[in-house]
CSV table of C-alpha atoms in Angstrom, one decimal:
chain,number,residue,atom,x,y,z
A,1,MET,CA,-10.4,-114.7,-96.2
A,2,HIS,CA,-13.5,-114.0,-94.1
A,3,THR,CA,-16.0,-116.4,-95.4
A,4,VAL,CA,-19.1,-117.5,-93.6
A,5,TRP,CA,-17.4,-120.7,-92.7
A,6,VAL,CA,-14.4,-119.1,-91.1
A,7,ARG,CA,-16.6,-116.9,-89.0
A,8,LEU,CA,-18.9,-119.8,-88.0
A,9,ASN,CA,-15.9,-121.9,-87.1
A,10,ALA,CA,-14.5,-119.1,-84.9
A,11,VAL,CA,-17.9,-118.6,-83.1
A,12,VAL,CA,-18.4,-122.3,-82.5
A,13,PHE,CA,-14.9,-122.8,-81.3
A,14,PHE,CA,-15.0,-119.8,-79.0
A,15,GLY,CA,-18.4,-120.8,-77.7
A,16,LEU,CA,-17.1,-124.3,-76.8
A,17,THR,CA,-14.0,-122.9,-75.2
A,18,ALA,CA,-16.1,-120.5,-73.0
A,19,LEU,CA,-18.5,-123.4,-72.1
A,20,LEU,CA,-15.6,-125.5,-71.1
A,21,GLY,CA,-14.1,-122.6,-69.1
A,22,PHE,CA,-17.3,-122.0,-67.2
A,23,SER,CA,-17.8,-125.7,-66.5
A,24,CYS,CA,-14.3,-125.9,-65.0
A,25,LEU,CA,-15.0,-122.7,-62.9
A,26,ALA,CA,-18.3,-124.2,-61.7
A,27,ALA,CA,-16.5,-127.4,-60.6
A,28,LEU,CA,-13.7,-125.4,-58.9
A,29,SER,CA,-16.1,-123.0,-57.1
A,30,LYS,CA,-17.1,-125.7,-54.6
A,31,LEU,CA,-13.9,-127.5,-54.2
A,32,GLY,CA,-13.5,-128.8,-50.7
A,33,HIS,CA,-17.2,-128.2,-49.8
A,34,SER,CA,-17.4,-131.7,-48.3
A,35,LEU,CA,-14.6,-130.9,-45.9
A,36,ARG,CA,-16.5,-127.9,-44.5
A,37,HIS,CA,-20.1,-129.2,-44.6
A,38,LYS,CA,-20.8,-132.8,-43.7
A,39,PRO,CA,-24.2,-134.3,-43.0
A,40,VAL,CA,-24.4,-136.0,-39.6
A,41,VAL,CA,-26.1,-139.4,-39.5
A,42,GLU,CA,-28.3,-139.2,-36.4
A,43,VAL,CA,-29.6,-142.7,-36.5
A,44,LEU,CA,-28.8,-145.8,-38.5
A,45,LYS,CA,-29.5,-149.0,-36.8
A,46,LEU,CA,-31.1,-152.4,-37.2
A,47,ASN,CA,-34.8,-152.4,-36.4
A,48,THR,CA,-35.8,-156.0,-36.9
A,49,LEU,CA,-34.2,-159.1,-38.4
A,50,ARG,CA,-37.0,-160.6,-40.4
A,51,SER,CA,-35.3,-163.8,-41.4
A,52,LEU,CA,-32.0,-165.6,-41.8
A,53,LYS,CA,-32.3,-168.6,-44.2
A,54,SER,CA,-30.4,-170.8,-46.5
A,55,HIS,CA,-31.4,-170.5,-50.2
A,56,GLY,CA,-29.8,-173.3,-52.1
A,57,GLY,CA,-26.6,-173.2,-50.1
A,58,TYR,CA,-26.4,-169.4,-49.9
A,59,ASP,CA,-27.3,-167.6,-46.7
A,60,ARG,CA,-29.7,-164.8,-47.0
A,61,ALA,CA,-30.9,-162.3,-44.3
A,62,LEU,CA,-33.8,-159.9,-44.6
A,63,LEU,CA,-34.0,-157.0,-42.2
A,64,SER,CA,-35.3,-153.5,-41.6
A,65,PHE,CA,-33.6,-150.5,-40.2
A,66,ASP,CA,-34.2,-147.0,-38.8
A,67,LEU,CA,-32.6,-144.1,-40.5
A,68,MET,CA,-32.4,-140.4,-39.7
A,69,VAL,CA,-30.1,-138.0,-41.5
A,70,ASP,CA,-30.3,-134.4,-42.8
A,71,LEU,CA,-28.5,-134.4,-46.1
A,72,ALA,CA,-28.8,-130.6,-46.8
A,73,PRO,CA,-25.2,-129.8,-45.9
A,74,ALA,CA,-23.9,-132.0,-48.7
A,75,PHE,CA,-25.8,-130.0,-51.3
A,76,HIS,CA,-24.6,-126.9,-53.1
A,77,TRP,CA,-25.4,-125.2,-56.4
A,78,ASN,CA,-23.4,-127.6,-58.6
A,79,ILE,CA,-24.9,-130.8,-57.0
A,80,LYS,CA,-27.7,-132.3,-59.1
A,81,GLN,CA,-28.4,-135.2,-56.8
A,82,LEU,CA,-27.1,-137.4,-54.0
A,83,PHE,CA,-27.1,-141.2,-54.3
A,84,VAL,CA,-27.6,-142.3,-50.7
A,85,TYR,CA,-27.1,-146.0,-49.8
A,86,VAL,CA,-26.8,-148.2,-46.8
A,87,VAL,CA,-23.9,-150.6,-46.9
A,88,ALA,CA,-23.6,-153.8,-44.8
A,89,ILE,CA,-20.0,-154.6,-44.1
A,90,TYR,CA,-19.0,-158.0,-42.8
A,91,GLU,CA,-16.1,-160.5,-42.9
A,92,THR,CA,-16.3,-164.1,-43.6
A,93,GLU,CA,-13.4,-166.6,-43.9
A,94,GLY,CA,-11.0,-165.1,-46.4
A,95,ARG,CA,-13.5,-162.5,-47.7
A,96,ASN,CA,-14.2,-158.9,-47.0
A,97,ASN,CA,-17.8,-158.2,-48.1
A,98,GLN,CA,-19.6,-154.9,-48.8
A,99,ILE,CA,-23.2,-155.2,-49.9
A,100,VAL,CA,-25.7,-152.4,-50.6
A,101,LEU,CA,-29.0,-153.1,-48.8
A,102,TRP,CA,-30.9,-150.0,-49.6
A,103,ASP,CA,-30.5,-146.9,-51.8
A,104,LYS,CA,-32.2,-143.7,-52.6
A,105,ILE,CA,-31.8,-140.9,-55.1
A,106,VAL,CA,-32.2,-137.5,-53.4
A,107,GLU,CA,-32.5,-134.8,-56.1
A,108,ALA,CA,-31.7,-131.1,-55.4
A,109,ASP,CA,-35.4,-130.2,-55.2
A,110,ASP,CA,-36.4,-133.2,-53.0
A,111,GLU,CA,-36.9,-133.2,-49.2
A,112,LYS,CA,-33.4,-133.6,-47.8
A,113,VAL,CA,-34.2,-134.9,-44.4
A,114,ILE,CA,-34.6,-138.7,-44.3
A,115,ASP,CA,-36.4,-139.7,-41.1
A,116,GLU,CA,-37.8,-143.2,-41.5
A,117,LYS,CA,-38.5,-146.1,-39.1
A,118,ASN,CA,-38.5,-149.7,-39.9
A,119,VAL,CA,-37.4,-149.4,-43.6
A,120,PHE,CA,-37.3,-152.8,-45.3
A,121,VAL,CA,-34.2,-153.5,-47.3
A,122,LYS,CA,-34.4,-153.2,-51.1
A,123,TYR,CA,-31.7,-155.8,-51.7
A,124,ALA,CA,-31.3,-158.9,-49.4
A,125,LEU,CA,-28.2,-159.4,-47.4
A,126,SER,CA,-27.0,-162.4,-49.2
A,127,ASP,CA,-23.7,-164.1,-48.8
A,128,GLN,CA,-21.6,-165.8,-51.5
A,129,SER,CA,-21.6,-168.9,-49.4
A,130,ASP,CA,-23.3,-170.1,-46.2
A,131,GLN,CA,-21.3,-168.1,-43.6
A,132,LEU,CA,-23.7,-165.5,-42.4
A,133,ARG,CA,-24.7,-167.2,-39.1
A,134,GLY,CA,-23.2,-165.5,-36.1
A,135,LYS,CA,-21.4,-162.8,-38.1
A,136,ASP,CA,-21.0,-159.2,-37.0
A,137,VAL,CA,-22.4,-156.8,-39.5
A,138,THR,CA,-21.7,-153.1,-39.7
A,139,LEU,CA,-24.4,-150.8,-41.2
A,140,GLN,CA,-22.9,-147.7,-42.7
A,141,LEU,CA,-24.5,-144.8,-44.6
A,142,GLN,CA,-22.7,-143.5,-47.6
A,143,TRP,CA,-23.5,-141.0,-50.3
A,144,ASP,CA,-22.2,-140.2,-53.8
A,145,HIS,CA,-22.3,-136.6,-55.0
A,146,MET,CA,-23.5,-136.3,-58.6
A,147,PRO,CA,-22.5,-132.8,-59.9
A,148,ILE,CA,-24.2,-131.0,-62.8
A,149,THR,CA,-20.8,-130.7,-64.2
A,150,GLY,CA,-17.4,-131.5,-62.6
A,151,LEU,CA,-16.0,-134.1,-60.3
A,152,LEU,CA,-17.8,-137.0,-58.7
A,153,TYR,CA,-16.9,-137.6,-55.1
A,154,MET,CA,-18.1,-139.8,-52.3
A,155,ASP,CA,-18.6,-139.4,-48.6
A,156,GLY,CA,-20.1,-141.3,-45.7
A,157,GLN,CA,-20.6,-141.9,-42.1
A,158,ALA,CA,-17.5,-142.5,-40.1
A,159,VAL,CA,-17.0,-146.2,-39.7
A,160,GLU,CA,-16.4,-145.8,-35.9
A,161,SER,CA,-19.8,-144.3,-35.4
A,162,ALA,CA,-21.6,-146.9,-37.5
A,163,SER,CA,-23.8,-149.3,-35.7
A,164,LYS,CA,-23.1,-153.0,-35.5
A,165,PHE,CA,-25.2,-156.1,-34.9
A,166,ARG,CA,-24.6,-159.8,-34.7
A,167,LEU,CA,-26.6,-162.2,-36.8
A,168,PRO,CA,-28.1,-165.2,-34.9
A,169,ALA,CA,-26.1,-168.4,-34.7
A,170,GLU,CA,-29.0,-170.4,-36.1
A,171,TYR,CA,-31.3,-170.0,-39.1
A,172,GLN,CA,-34.5,-168.3,-38.2
B,1,MET,CA,-26.0,-120.8,-102.0
B,2,ILE,CA,-24.6,-124.3,-101.3
B,3,LYS,CA,-23.6,-124.6,-104.9
B,4,ASP,CA,-21.7,-121.3,-104.7
B,5,ILE,CA,-19.8,-122.5,-101.6
B,6,LEU,CA,-19.0,-125.8,-103.3
B,7,ASP,CA,-17.8,-124.1,-106.5
B,8,LYS,CA,-15.6,-121.9,-104.4
B,9,GLN,CA,-14.1,-124.9,-102.6
B,10,VAL,CA,-13.5,-126.7,-105.9
B,11,PHE,CA,-11.8,-123.6,-107.2
B,12,GLU,CA,-9.6,-123.4,-104.1
B,13,LEU,CA,-8.7,-127.1,-104.4
B,14,LYS,CA,-7.6,-126.6,-108.0
B,15,LYS,CA,-5.5,-123.6,-107.1
B,16,LEU,CA,-4.0,-125.6,-104.2
B,17,TRP,CA,-3.1,-128.5,-106.5
B,18,ALA,CA,-1.3,-126.1,-108.8
B,19,ASN,CA,0.8,-124.7,-105.9
B,20,LYS,CA,2.7,-127.7,-104.6
B,21,ARG,CA,4.5,-125.8,-101.8
B,22,GLN,CA,1.2,-124.6,-100.4
B,23,LEU,CA,-0.3,-128.1,-100.8
B,24,THR,CA,2.5,-129.7,-98.8
B,25,PHE,CA,2.0,-127.0,-96.1
B,26,GLN,CA,-1.7,-127.6,-95.8
B,27,VAL,CA,-1.4,-131.4,-95.8
B,28,LEU,CA,1.2,-131.2,-93.0
B,29,ASN,CA,-1.2,-128.8,-91.2
B,30,LEU,CA,-4.0,-131.4,-91.4
B,31,ALA,CA,-1.6,-134.2,-90.3
B,32,MET,CA,-0.6,-132.1,-87.3
B,33,ILE,CA,-4.2,-131.6,-86.2
B,34,VAL,CA,-4.9,-135.4,-86.5
B,35,PHE,CA,-1.8,-136.4,-84.7
B,36,SER,CA,-2.3,-133.8,-81.9
B,37,ALA,CA,-5.7,-135.3,-81.2
B,38,LEU,CA,-4.3,-138.8,-81.3
B,39,MET,CA,-1.5,-137.8,-78.9
B,40,ILE,CA,-3.9,-136.2,-76.4
B,41,TRP,CA,-6.0,-139.4,-76.5
B,42,LYS,CA,-3.0,-141.7,-76.0
B,43,GLY,CA,-1.6,-139.4,-73.3
B,44,LEU,CA,-4.9,-139.7,-71.4
B,45,MET,CA,-4.8,-143.4,-71.8
B,46,PHE,CA,-1.4,-143.5,-70.2
B,47,VAL,CA,-2.3,-141.3,-67.3
B,48,THR,CA,-5.7,-142.9,-66.5
B,49,GLN,CA,-4.5,-146.5,-67.3
B,50,SER,CA,-7.8,-146.9,-69.0
B,51,GLU,CA,-8.3,-148.1,-72.6
B,52,SER,CA,-11.0,-145.5,-73.1
B,53,PRO,CA,-10.5,-142.5,-70.8
B,54,VAL,CA,-13.6,-140.7,-72.0
B,55,VAL,CA,-17.0,-142.3,-72.7
B,56,VAL,CA,-20.4,-141.1,-73.8
B,57,VAL,CA,-23.5,-142.2,-71.9
B,58,LEU,CA,-25.7,-144.0,-74.4
B,59,SER,CA,-28.6,-145.1,-72.3
B,60,GLY,CA,-30.8,-143.8,-69.6
B,61,SER,CA,-30.1,-146.6,-67.2
B,62,MET,CA,-28.3,-144.2,-64.8
B,63,GLU,CA,-30.9,-141.4,-64.8
B,64,PRO,CA,-31.1,-138.9,-63.3
B,65,ALA,CA,-27.4,-139.0,-62.4
B,66,PHE,CA,-26.3,-139.3,-66.1
B,67,GLN,CA,-28.4,-138.8,-69.2
B,68,ARG,CA,-27.9,-139.7,-72.8
B,69,GLY,CA,-25.2,-137.5,-74.2
B,70,ASP,CA,-23.3,-136.7,-71.0
B,71,ILE,CA,-19.6,-137.6,-71.2
B,72,LEU,CA,-17.7,-139.3,-68.4
B,73,PHE,CA,-14.1,-139.1,-67.5
B,74,LEU,CA,-12.7,-142.5,-66.3
B,75,HIS,CA,-9.8,-143.3,-64.1
B,76,ASN,CA,-8.4,-146.8,-63.8
B,77,ALA,CA,-5.1,-146.3,-62.1
B,78,VAL,CA,-6.5,-147.2,-58.7
B,79,ARG,CA,-7.0,-150.9,-58.3
B,80,GLU,CA,-9.4,-150.7,-55.4
B,81,VAL,CA,-13.1,-150.5,-56.0
B,82,HIS,CA,-16.0,-149.9,-53.5
B,83,VAL,CA,-19.7,-150.2,-53.4
B,84,GLY,CA,-21.4,-147.1,-54.8
B,85,ASP,CA,-18.6,-146.4,-57.3
B,86,VAL,CA,-19.9,-145.7,-60.8
B,87,VAL,CA,-17.9,-147.8,-63.1
B,88,VAL,CA,-17.7,-148.6,-66.8
B,89,PHE,CA,-17.4,-152.3,-67.5
B,90,LYS,CA,-17.2,-154.4,-70.6
B,91,ILE,CA,-18.6,-157.9,-70.9
B,92,LYS,CA,-16.4,-160.3,-72.9
B,93,ASP,CA,-17.4,-160.6,-76.6
B,94,ARG,CA,-19.7,-157.6,-76.3
B,95,ASP,CA,-18.7,-154.3,-78.0
B,96,ILE,CA,-20.5,-151.7,-76.0
B,97,PRO,CA,-19.3,-150.8,-72.5
B,98,ILE,CA,-21.9,-150.2,-69.8
B,99,VAL,CA,-21.9,-147.5,-67.1
B,100,HIS,CA,-23.5,-148.7,-63.9
B,101,ARG,CA,-23.0,-148.6,-60.1
B,102,ILE,CA,-21.4,-151.3,-57.9
B,103,LEU,CA,-23.9,-152.9,-55.6
B,104,LYS,CA,-21.8,-155.7,-54.1
B,105,VAL,CA,-18.1,-156.2,-53.5
B,106,HIS,CA,-16.6,-159.5,-52.3
B,107,LEU,CA,-12.9,-159.2,-51.8
B,108,ASP,CA,-10.8,-162.3,-51.4
B,109,THR,CA,-8.2,-161.4,-48.7
B,110,ASP,CA,-5.7,-163.9,-50.0
B,111,THR,CA,-5.6,-163.3,-53.7
B,112,PHE,CA,-7.1,-159.8,-53.6
B,113,GLN,CA,-9.5,-160.8,-56.4
B,114,VAL,CA,-12.8,-159.1,-56.3
B,115,ASP,CA,-16.3,-160.4,-57.2
B,116,LEU,CA,-18.5,-157.4,-58.2
B,117,LEU,CA,-22.2,-157.0,-58.9
B,118,THR,CA,-23.5,-153.9,-60.6
B,119,LYS,CA,-26.8,-152.2,-61.2
B,120,GLY,CA,-28.1,-149.2,-63.0
B,121,ASP,CA,-29.7,-146.6,-60.8
B,122,ASN,CA,-32.7,-146.4,-63.0
B,123,ASN,CA,-33.0,-150.2,-63.5
B,124,ARG,CA,-35.3,-152.3,-61.4
B,125,VAL,CA,-33.0,-155.3,-61.2
B,126,ASP,CA,-29.2,-155.9,-61.0
B,127,ASP,CA,-27.1,-156.6,-64.0
B,128,ARG,CA,-26.8,-160.4,-64.0
B,129,GLY,CA,-29.1,-160.5,-67.0
B,130,LEU,CA,-26.6,-158.3,-68.9
B,131,TYR,CA,-23.5,-160.4,-68.1
B,132,ALA,CA,-22.4,-163.3,-70.3
B,133,PRO,CA,-24.6,-166.4,-69.9
B,134,GLY,CA,-23.8,-168.1,-66.6
B,135,GLN,CA,-21.7,-165.2,-65.4
B,136,LEU,CA,-22.6,-164.2,-61.8
B,137,TRP,CA,-19.8,-161.8,-61.0
B,138,LEU,CA,-17.6,-159.2,-62.6
B,139,ASN,CA,-13.9,-159.1,-61.9
B,140,ARG,CA,-11.6,-156.1,-61.6
B,141,ASP,CA,-10.3,-156.8,-65.2
B,142,ASP,CA,-13.7,-156.3,-66.7
B,143,ILE,CA,-13.8,-152.7,-65.4
B,144,LEU,CA,-12.5,-150.0,-67.8
B,145,GLY,CA,-12.5,-147.4,-65.2
B,146,LYS,CA,-14.3,-145.5,-62.4
B,147,ALA,CA,-16.2,-142.4,-63.4
B,148,VAL,CA,-14.5,-139.4,-61.8
B,149,GLY,CA,-16.0,-136.5,-63.7
B,150,THR,CA,-18.9,-135.5,-65.9
B,151,LEU,CA,-19.6,-132.9,-68.6
B,152,ARG,CA,-23.1,-132.5,-69.9
B,153,TYR,CA,-24.4,-132.5,-73.5
B,154,VAL,CA,-21.0,-132.7,-75.1
B,155,GLY,CA,-21.6,-136.3,-76.1
B,156,MET,CA,-24.7,-135.4,-78.1
B,157,VAL,CA,-22.5,-135.1,-81.2
B,158,THR,CA,-21.3,-138.7,-80.7
B,159,ILE,CA,-24.8,-139.9,-80.3
B,160,ALA,CA,-25.9,-138.1,-83.5
B,161,LEU,CA,-22.9,-139.7,-85.3
B,162,ASN,CA,-23.8,-143.1,-84.0
B,163,ASP,CA,-27.4,-142.8,-85.0
B,164,TYR,CA,-26.7,-141.4,-88.5
B,165,PRO,CA,-23.3,-142.9,-89.7
B,166,VAL,CA,-23.5,-140.9,-92.9
B,167,LEU,CA,-23.0,-137.8,-90.9
B,168,LYS,CA,-19.6,-139.1,-89.9
B,169,TYR,CA,-18.2,-139.0,-93.4
B,170,VAL,CA,-19.9,-135.7,-94.2
B,171,LEU,CA,-18.4,-134.1,-91.1
B,172,VAL,CA,-14.9,-135.5,-91.5
B,173,GLY,CA,-14.9,-134.7,-95.3
B,174,MET,CA,-16.0,-131.2,-94.6
B,175,MET,CA,-13.4,-130.6,-91.9
B,176,GLY,CA,-10.6,-132.1,-94.1
B,177,LEU,CA,-11.7,-129.9,-97.0
B,178,PHE,CA,-11.8,-126.7,-95.0
B,179,VAL,CA,-8.5,-127.4,-93.3
B,180,LEU,CA,-6.9,-127.9,-96.8
B,181,THR,CA,-8.5,-124.9,-98.4
B,182,SER,CA,-8.5,-122.4,-95.6
B,183,LYS,CA,-5.6,-119.9,-95.5
B,184,GLU,CA,-3.6,-118.8,-92.5
B,185,GLY,CA,-3.8,-115.1,-91.8
């Protein structure tokens, strides 16, 4: 019986199936892109340590950094935006710590070269206790690919090439 | 026109009621559809180890990465979480899960317990205000899963159903009716 409803149902169902198929194809079309094209972080290093203080028993450092990277290789037609962030990695007694200090959303239409000097952190480097003094901190750039449709995946600067610095042994 | 369609449906239902064999067949058919959907959902729960493998984004706090109506596929089988991961978490005693990004990870190397802090990309401040009163950190158990894939617009239906609950009954009723009265071939 070919009523309006049966036809409508068939059209909607076929439309959704086709949409799903195209979405899958779009996601598959750029599989492995990050293996072939990887942005190179030219510069990411500490510029100035502004302060290292104790805030009610918790250590907190404020700093600025230099960053230079061309993110264009990470983009392709199914990438809506990159979420780029600077991570401070350090170890304290019995703890591995990763803290995001700064982040930026780079959309597909935006300028993809980030070349900035003396960028002040958006989030303080604050410890869970009072153990920041004299610690080695690694600054690493990472980015998260946000697709229009499909899989989310992350990438980042190789840890070996990331720059390190040592926080002073006294508050300042 | 609607009256015509309704009359037709009522007529079909009456005919169906008279024909018990056909009625049984149609009811089984409906049950099959419902149980297939349930099986797919439970199967996904098993594979992803997440109590809700697919979620709909309800707020704009992660824009422009995710908008209202996008659906996210979650994966929870991997214990480890990193900064930058987009995760869905649920605060105790609160119904609605939240999709935000991890800002801080403090891993205890002895017990492998993690303290996590999250923040929405589009929010100005971190999520401490959203946690339970006095709660400073999330734990791994609060996390329902990490977002691994996204599909746009599909969740709009869910949002419409949420905003207008009446629609839910209308839609389910209509679907049930049509499955019962439609004929194969």
